[in-house]
Short mmCIF file of N, CA and C in Angstrom, two decimals:
data_model
loop_
_atom_site.label_atom_id
_atom_site.label_comp_id
_atom_site.label_asym_id
_atom_site.label_seq_id
_atom_site.Cartn_x
_atom_site.Cartn_y
_atom_site.Cartn_z
N MET O 1 -65.19 20.94 -3.00
CA MET O 1 -64.31 21.97 -2.76
C MET O 1 -64.87 22.67 -4.46
N ALA O 2 -64.34 22.34 -5.00
CA ALA O 2 -64.75 22.67 -6.98
C ALA O 2 -66.65 23.13 -6.77
N VAL O 3 -67.12 23.00 -6.00
CA VAL O 3 -68.16 23.37 -6.35
C VAL O 3 -67.71 24.61 -5.18
N LYS O 4 -67.69 24.97 -4.06
CA LYS O 4 -67.32 25.65 -3.45
C LYS O 4 -66.57 27.22 -4.08
N PHE O 5 -65.42 26.95 -4.71
CA PHE O 5 -65.18 27.51 -5.94
C PHE O 5 -65.61 28.38 -6.68
N ARG O 6 -66.28 27.21 -7.32
CA ARG O 6 -67.71 27.89 -8.01
C ARG O 6 -68.55 28.74 -8.11
N LYS O 7 -69.25 28.73 -6.67
CA LYS O 7 -70.01 29.77 -5.88
C LYS O 7 -69.33 31.09 -5.91
N ALA O 8 -67.87 30.56 -4.78
CA ALA O 8 -67.02 31.68 -5.30
C ALA O 8 -67.10 32.39 -6.54
N LEU O 9 -66.64 32.25 -7.26
CA LEU O 9 -66.52 32.67 -8.50
C LEU O 9 -68.15 33.46 -9.34
N GLY O 10 -68.89 33.05 -8.44
CA GLY O 10 -70.38 33.92 -9.43
C GLY O 10 -70.42 32.75 -10.20
N LEU O 11 -70.50 31.49 -10.65
CA LEU O 11 -70.91 30.80 -11.39
C LEU O 11 -72.00 30.17 -11.47
N HIS O 12 -72.90 29.48 -12.04
CA HIS O 12 -74.20 29.13 -11.60
C HIS O 12 -73.76 26.94 -11.58
N VAL O 13 -74.02 26.75 -10.71
CA VAL O 13 -72.92 25.03 -10.44
C VAL O 13 -74.30 24.04 -10.73
N THR O 14 -73.96 23.29 -10.98
CA THR O 14 -74.79 21.64 -11.82
C THR O 14 -73.76 20.94 -11.08
N ILE O 15 -74.57 20.26 -10.40
CA ILE O 15 -73.39 18.85 -9.44
C ILE O 15 -74.72 17.47 -10.06
N PHE O 16 -73.42 16.64 -10.62
CA PHE O 16 -73.20 15.77 -11.26
C PHE O 16 -73.34 14.21 -10.13
N ASN O 17 -74.36 13.43 -10.19
CA ASN O 17 -73.71 12.07 -9.48
C ASN O 17 -74.46 10.99 -9.80
N ARG O 18 -73.70 9.67 -9.21
CA ARG O 18 -74.94 8.21 -9.82
C ARG O 18 -75.95 8.56 -9.02
N SER O 19 -76.21 9.19 -7.76
CA SER O 19 -77.88 8.80 -7.11
C SER O 19 -77.94 10.25 -6.52
N THR O 20 -79.46 10.16 -6.22
CA THR O 20 -79.56 11.47 -5.39
C THR O 20 -79.36 11.29 -3.44
N SER O 21 -78.07 10.82 -3.11
CA SER O 21 -78.14 10.31 -1.99
C SER O 21 -77.71 11.89 -1.28
N LYS O 22 -77.07 12.26 -2.06
CA LYS O 22 -76.45 13.62 -1.83
C LYS O 22 -77.35 14.77 -2.37
N LYS O 23 -78.08 14.38 -2.68
CA LYS O 23 -78.73 16.17 -3.40
C LYS O 23 -78.86 17.32 -1.87
N ASP O 24 -79.60 16.42 -0.71
CA ASP O 24 -80.07 17.43 0.01
C ASP O 24 -78.65 18.64 0.68
N GLU O 25 -77.32 17.40 0.24
CA GLU O 25 -76.56 18.37 1.58
C GLU O 25 -75.87 19.27 0.03
N ALA O 26 -76.07 18.69 -1.16
CA ALA O 26 -75.88 19.87 -2.19
C ALA O 26 -76.70 20.97 -2.32
N LEU O 27 -78.29 20.73 -2.27
CA LEU O 27 -78.61 22.32 -1.86
C LEU O 27 -78.63 22.79 -1.26
N ASN O 28 -78.17 22.44 0.30
CA ASN O 28 -78.57 23.04 1.22
C ASN O 28 -76.95 23.75 2.01
N LEU O 29 -76.35 22.87 2.34
CA LEU O 29 -74.82 22.62 2.70
C LEU O 29 -73.90 23.76 1.58
N LEU O 30 -73.97 22.94 0.74
CA LEU O 30 -73.21 23.78 -0.62
C LEU O 30 -73.53 24.88 -1.61
N LYS O 31 -75.17 25.09 -0.73
CA LYS O 31 -76.05 26.05 -1.19
C LYS O 31 -75.59 26.54 -3.12
N VAL O 32 -75.68 25.02 -3.61
CA VAL O 32 -75.60 24.68 -5.01
C VAL O 32 -76.87 25.47 -5.70
N ASP O 33 -76.85 25.86 -6.82
CA ASP O 33 -78.31 26.29 -7.33
C ASP O 33 -78.81 25.16 -7.58
N ASP O 34 -80.58 25.16 -8.27
CA ASP O 34 -81.09 24.02 -8.02
C ASP O 34 -81.15 22.94 -9.56
N ARG O 35 -79.69 22.58 -9.87
CA ARG O 35 -80.07 21.80 -10.41
C ARG O 35 -78.82 21.05 -10.30
N PHE O 36 -79.18 19.31 -10.14
CA PHE O 36 -78.93 18.07 -9.68
C PHE O 36 -79.15 17.03 -10.17
N VAL O 37 -77.86 16.64 -11.09
CA VAL O 37 -78.15 15.33 -12.11
C VAL O 37 -77.70 14.59 -11.80
N ARG O 38 -79.14 13.39 -11.96
CA ARG O 38 -77.78 11.61 -11.65
C ARG O 38 -77.33 11.32 -12.92
N ARG O 39 -75.77 11.16 -12.83
CA ARG O 39 -75.26 10.44 -13.99
C ARG O 39 -75.86 9.02 -14.81
N THR O 40 -76.59 9.10 -14.38
CA THR O 40 -77.18 7.85 -15.00
C THR O 40 -78.73 7.75 -16.10
N ASP O 41 -78.70 9.34 -16.17
CA ASP O 41 -79.83 9.55 -16.94
C ASP O 41 -79.28 10.65 -18.11
N LYS O 42 -79.56 9.45 -19.15
CA LYS O 42 -78.50 9.81 -19.86
C LYS O 42 -79.18 11.47 -20.90
N GLN O 43 -80.57 11.54 -20.83
CA GLN O 43 -80.69 12.59 -21.46
C GLN O 43 -80.54 14.00 -20.74
N GLN O 44 -80.50 13.85 -19.19
CA GLN O 44 -80.20 15.17 -18.60
C GLN O 44 -78.50 15.41 -18.80
N LEU O 45 -77.73 14.05 -19.17
CA LEU O 45 -76.14 14.24 -19.43
C LEU O 45 -75.70 14.83 -20.81
N GLU O 46 -76.84 14.60 -21.76
CA GLU O 46 -76.18 14.72 -22.80
C GLU O 46 -75.56 15.98 -23.49
N TRP O 47 -76.29 17.24 -22.43
CA TRP O 47 -75.73 18.83 -22.52
C TRP O 47 -74.49 18.89 -22.31
N ALA O 48 -73.87 18.45 -21.19
CA ALA O 48 -73.06 18.66 -20.07
C ALA O 48 -71.89 18.83 -20.30
N PHE O 49 -71.22 17.06 -20.78
CA PHE O 49 -70.40 17.00 -21.49
C PHE O 49 -69.30 17.00 -22.75
N PHE O 50 -68.39 16.94 -22.59
CA PHE O 50 -67.60 17.34 -23.98
C PHE O 50 -67.16 15.50 -24.86
N PRO O 51 -67.02 15.90 -25.96
CA PRO O 51 -66.75 14.52 -26.41
C PRO O 51 -65.30 14.20 -26.06
N SER O 52 -65.48 12.83 -25.64
CA SER O 52 -64.44 12.07 -25.71
C SER O 52 -63.17 11.87 -26.23
N GLU O 53 -62.98 12.36 -27.77
CA GLU O 53 -62.25 12.34 -28.09
C GLU O 53 -62.23 14.13 -28.70
N VAL O 54 -61.35 14.91 -28.64
CA VAL O 54 -60.55 16.24 -29.27
C VAL O 54 -59.75 16.14 -30.42
N ARG O 55 -59.88 16.20 -31.49
CA ARG O 55 -58.34 15.72 -32.45
C ARG O 55 -57.85 17.52 -32.67
N ILE O 56 -56.95 17.84 -32.91
CA ILE O 56 -55.99 18.92 -32.85
C ILE O 56 -55.13 18.70 -33.85
N HIS O 57 -54.86 19.26 -34.55
CA HIS O 57 -53.77 19.53 -36.08
C HIS O 57 -52.79 20.16 -35.77
N PRO O 58 -51.34 19.57 -35.35
CA PRO O 58 -50.15 19.64 -35.05
C PRO O 58 -49.75 21.07 -35.94
N ILE O 59 -50.24 21.21 -37.11
CA ILE O 59 -49.77 22.57 -37.24
C ILE O 59 -50.19 23.58 -37.02
N SER O 60 -51.62 23.66 -36.22
CA SER O 60 -52.49 24.89 -36.19
C SER O 60 -51.48 25.61 -34.24
N LEU O 61 -50.91 24.29 -33.79
CA LEU O 61 -49.96 24.51 -32.83
C LEU O 61 -49.16 25.71 -33.10
N ASN O 62 -48.20 25.08 -34.08
CA ASN O 62 -47.66 25.74 -34.76
C ASN O 62 -47.25 26.90 -34.95
N ILE O 63 -48.40 27.16 -35.90
CA ILE O 63 -48.96 28.82 -36.33
C ILE O 63 -49.72 29.92 -34.76
N GLY O 64 -48.54 30.94 -34.76
CA GLY O 64 -48.88 31.39 -33.71
C GLY O 64 -47.81 30.83 -32.49
N SER O 65 -47.24 29.69 -32.55
CA SER O 65 -46.36 29.14 -31.49
C SER O 65 -47.51 29.14 -30.07
N LYS O 66 -48.37 28.50 -30.79
CA LYS O 66 -49.13 28.06 -29.77
C LYS O 66 -48.87 26.32 -28.80
N THR O 67 -48.98 26.29 -27.39
CA THR O 67 -48.37 25.26 -26.85
C THR O 67 -49.83 24.92 -26.27
N LEU O 68 -49.61 23.28 -26.25
CA LEU O 68 -51.30 22.89 -25.32
C LEU O 68 -50.32 21.73 -24.11
N PHE O 69 -50.79 21.97 -22.87
CA PHE O 69 -50.25 21.42 -21.32
C PHE O 69 -51.28 21.04 -21.09
N GLY O 70 -50.89 20.64 -19.75
CA GLY O 70 -51.78 20.23 -18.78
C GLY O 70 -50.97 20.01 -17.32
N SER O 71 -51.90 20.14 -16.76
CA SER O 71 -51.41 19.31 -14.97
C SER O 71 -52.20 19.35 -13.85
N VAL O 72 -52.00 18.00 -13.11
CA VAL O 72 -53.06 17.96 -12.78
C VAL O 72 -53.59 18.70 -11.41
N THR O 73 -52.06 18.97 -10.74
CA THR O 73 -52.01 19.90 -9.12
C THR O 73 -51.63 21.45 -9.59
N GLY O 74 -51.14 21.78 -10.50
CA GLY O 74 -50.56 23.20 -10.40
C GLY O 74 -49.12 23.37 -10.05
N GLY O 75 -48.70 24.10 -9.83
CA GLY O 75 -47.34 24.78 -9.10
C GLY O 75 -47.39 25.39 -7.89
N THR O 76 -46.20 25.46 -7.64
CA THR O 76 -46.25 26.77 -6.01
C THR O 76 -47.15 28.03 -6.23
N LYS O 77 -46.89 28.72 -7.43
CA LYS O 77 -47.89 29.76 -7.28
C LYS O 77 -49.11 29.81 -7.48
N ASP O 78 -49.62 28.78 -8.18
CA ASP O 78 -51.07 28.65 -8.28
C ASP O 78 -51.21 27.88 -6.68
N THR O 79 -51.05 27.30 -6.41
CA THR O 79 -51.17 26.72 -4.73
C THR O 79 -51.72 27.92 -3.81
N ARG O 80 -49.81 28.88 -3.85
CA ARG O 80 -50.36 29.97 -3.23
C ARG O 80 -51.71 30.82 -3.46
N GLU O 81 -52.01 31.02 -5.08
CA GLU O 81 -52.97 31.85 -5.24
C GLU O 81 -54.62 30.65 -4.56
N MET O 82 -54.70 29.71 -4.96
CA MET O 82 -55.74 29.39 -4.31
C MET O 82 -55.89 29.33 -2.80
N LEU O 83 -55.14 29.20 -1.66
CA LEU O 83 -54.82 29.29 -0.99
C LEU O 83 -55.51 30.63 -0.44
N LYS O 84 -55.04 31.21 -0.43
CA LYS O 84 -55.62 33.24 -0.58
C LYS O 84 -56.98 33.40 -0.92
N PHE O 85 -57.25 32.62 -1.98
CA PHE O 85 -58.79 32.72 -2.72
C PHE O 85 -59.75 31.97 -1.80
N CYS O 86 -59.02 30.65 -0.95
CA CYS O 86 -59.99 30.16 0.05
C CYS O 86 -60.06 30.96 1.16
N ALA O 87 -59.27 31.35 1.64
CA ALA O 87 -59.41 32.43 2.60
C ALA O 87 -60.03 34.14 2.68
N ALA O 88 -59.51 34.58 1.39
CA ALA O 88 -60.91 35.58 1.43
C ALA O 88 -61.93 34.90 0.73
N ASN O 89 -62.24 33.70 0.95
CA ASN O 89 -63.89 33.73 0.42
C ASN O 89 -64.37 32.81 1.82
N LYS O 90 -63.33 32.41 2.63
CA LYS O 90 -64.06 32.09 3.37
C LYS O 90 -64.71 30.61 2.91
N ILE O 91 -63.34 29.31 1.61
CA ILE O 91 -63.71 27.87 1.96
C ILE O 91 -63.07 27.47 2.14
N TYR O 92 -63.39 26.24 2.75
CA TYR O 92 -62.87 25.15 3.96
C TYR O 92 -63.66 24.02 3.66
N SER O 93 -62.56 23.28 3.66
CA SER O 93 -63.31 21.69 3.27
C SER O 93 -63.75 21.34 4.77
N GLU O 94 -64.78 20.38 4.21
CA GLU O 94 -65.91 19.43 4.87
C GLU O 94 -64.75 18.46 5.33
N ILE O 95 -65.04 18.28 6.94
CA ILE O 95 -64.19 17.42 7.30
C ILE O 95 -64.57 16.90 8.71
N GLU O 96 -63.98 15.29 9.49
CA GLU O 96 -65.14 15.31 9.83
C GLU O 96 -63.51 14.76 11.08
N VAL O 97 -63.42 15.14 12.17
CA VAL O 97 -62.36 15.23 13.06
C VAL O 97 -62.87 13.70 14.23
N ILE O 98 -61.32 13.37 13.79
CA ILE O 98 -62.22 11.91 15.15
C ILE O 98 -60.82 11.78 15.96
N PRO O 99 -60.60 11.25 17.31
CA PRO O 99 -59.60 11.17 18.04
C PRO O 99 -58.59 9.81 17.58
N ILE O 100 -57.55 9.72 17.80
CA ILE O 100 -56.61 9.14 16.87
C ILE O 100 -57.11 7.18 17.75
N ASP O 101 -57.35 7.32 18.44
CA ASP O 101 -57.93 5.86 19.35
C ASP O 101 -58.71 5.39 18.32
N TYR O 102 -59.52 6.63 16.96
CA TYR O 102 -60.87 6.01 16.68
C TYR O 102 -60.13 5.65 15.17
N ILE O 103 -58.60 5.40 14.88
CA ILE O 103 -58.35 5.24 13.73
C ILE O 103 -58.71 4.04 13.20
N ASN O 104 -58.34 2.85 13.97
CA ASN O 104 -59.05 1.81 13.70
C ASN O 104 -60.42 1.22 12.50
N GLU O 105 -61.30 1.72 13.59
CA GLU O 105 -63.02 2.10 12.93
C GLU O 105 -62.79 2.87 11.83
N ALA O 106 -62.13 4.06 12.07
CA ALA O 106 -61.81 4.91 10.82
C ALA O 106 -61.61 4.26 9.46
N LEU O 107 -60.48 3.93 9.22
CA LEU O 107 -59.97 2.60 8.60
C LEU O 107 -60.98 1.67 8.13
N GLU O 108 -61.73 0.96 9.01
CA GLU O 108 -62.59 0.49 8.66
C GLU O 108 -64.28 0.93 7.60
N ARG O 109 -64.18 2.17 8.40
CA ARG O 109 -65.08 2.99 7.48
C ARG O 109 -64.53 3.47 5.80
N ILE O 110 -63.46 3.61 5.77
CA ILE O 110 -62.89 3.65 4.10
C ILE O 110 -62.81 2.54 3.71
N VAL O 111 -62.94 1.69 4.24
CA VAL O 111 -62.89 0.07 2.94
C VAL O 111 -64.70 0.29 2.87
N LYS O 112 -65.73 0.24 4.19
CA LYS O 112 -66.55 0.19 3.68
C LYS O 112 -67.84 1.13 3.24
N LYS O 113 -66.46 2.50 2.59
CA LYS O 113 -67.18 3.43 1.41
C LYS O 113 -68.34 4.34 2.99
N ASP O 114 -67.87 4.53 3.53
CA ASP O 114 -68.87 4.77 4.28
C ASP O 114 -68.25 6.07 5.30
N VAL O 115 -67.54 7.22 4.42
CA VAL O 115 -66.85 7.91 4.97
C VAL O 115 -67.17 9.28 3.89
N LYS O 116 -68.03 10.58 4.46
CA LYS O 116 -68.85 11.69 3.72
C LYS O 116 -67.84 12.63 3.48
N TYR O 117 -67.05 12.95 4.06
CA TYR O 117 -65.27 13.53 4.48
C TYR O 117 -64.35 13.32 4.33
N ARG O 118 -63.19 14.09 4.85
CA ARG O 118 -62.06 13.64 5.30
C ARG O 118 -61.63 13.14 6.18
N PHE O 119 -60.63 12.57 6.82
CA PHE O 119 -61.10 12.38 8.10
C PHE O 119 -59.84 13.36 8.92
N VAL O 120 -60.07 13.85 9.79
CA VAL O 120 -58.86 14.82 10.61
C VAL O 120 -58.61 14.20 11.40
N ILE O 121 -57.29 13.90 12.30
CA ILE O 121 -57.41 13.08 13.55
C ILE O 121 -56.88 14.04 14.83
N ASP O 122 -57.31 14.46 15.64
CA ASP O 122 -56.71 14.87 16.60
C ASP O 122 -56.48 14.03 17.34
N ILE O 123 -54.52 14.55 17.36
CA ILE O 123 -53.70 13.93 18.11
C ILE O 123 -53.35 14.60 19.72
N LYS O 124 -54.20 15.72 19.58
CA LYS O 124 -54.48 16.00 21.19
C LYS O 124 -54.81 15.67 22.34
N LYS O 125 -56.45 14.91 21.73
CA LYS O 125 -56.96 14.48 22.75
C LYS O 125 -56.48 12.68 22.37
N ASN O 126 -55.60 12.24 22.75
CA ASN O 126 -55.15 11.02 23.16
C ASN O 126 -55.03 10.61 24.07
N SER O 127 -55.47 9.34 23.84
CA SER O 127 -56.21 8.47 25.55
C SER O 127 -55.37 7.31 25.28
N LEU O 128 -54.40 7.34 24.48
CA LEU O 128 -53.62 6.16 23.61
C LEU O 128 -51.84 6.10 24.94
N LYS O 129 -51.98 7.33 25.53
CA LYS O 129 -50.50 7.79 26.39
C LYS O 129 -50.25 6.58 26.65
#
């Protein structure tokens, strides 16, 4: 989803992954630019990441009444804006629709890490009635 957001914003996108197994998908399905970097390649990674530690002097926050905060998800307003942005830019999650009677196999696949996308359970095609 992050790649799709950045492409919709017109940004140049580089993907970092441990292996090249998802390279074709990234270049074709997600339409990323031609940058796909293996996270194990230190030379390619050096330019990309911030330092692991950032020092901030508390007095610099007081001058000018600055605030430093973070959030994992954002609030309701941010979520609403994100959903509108997704609709306007046709940004959708990649999913794998499964029937409810496939749930045990799906769980086994999750344990084996054999899942590419999120599972969506189709409860209308329920053969367990």
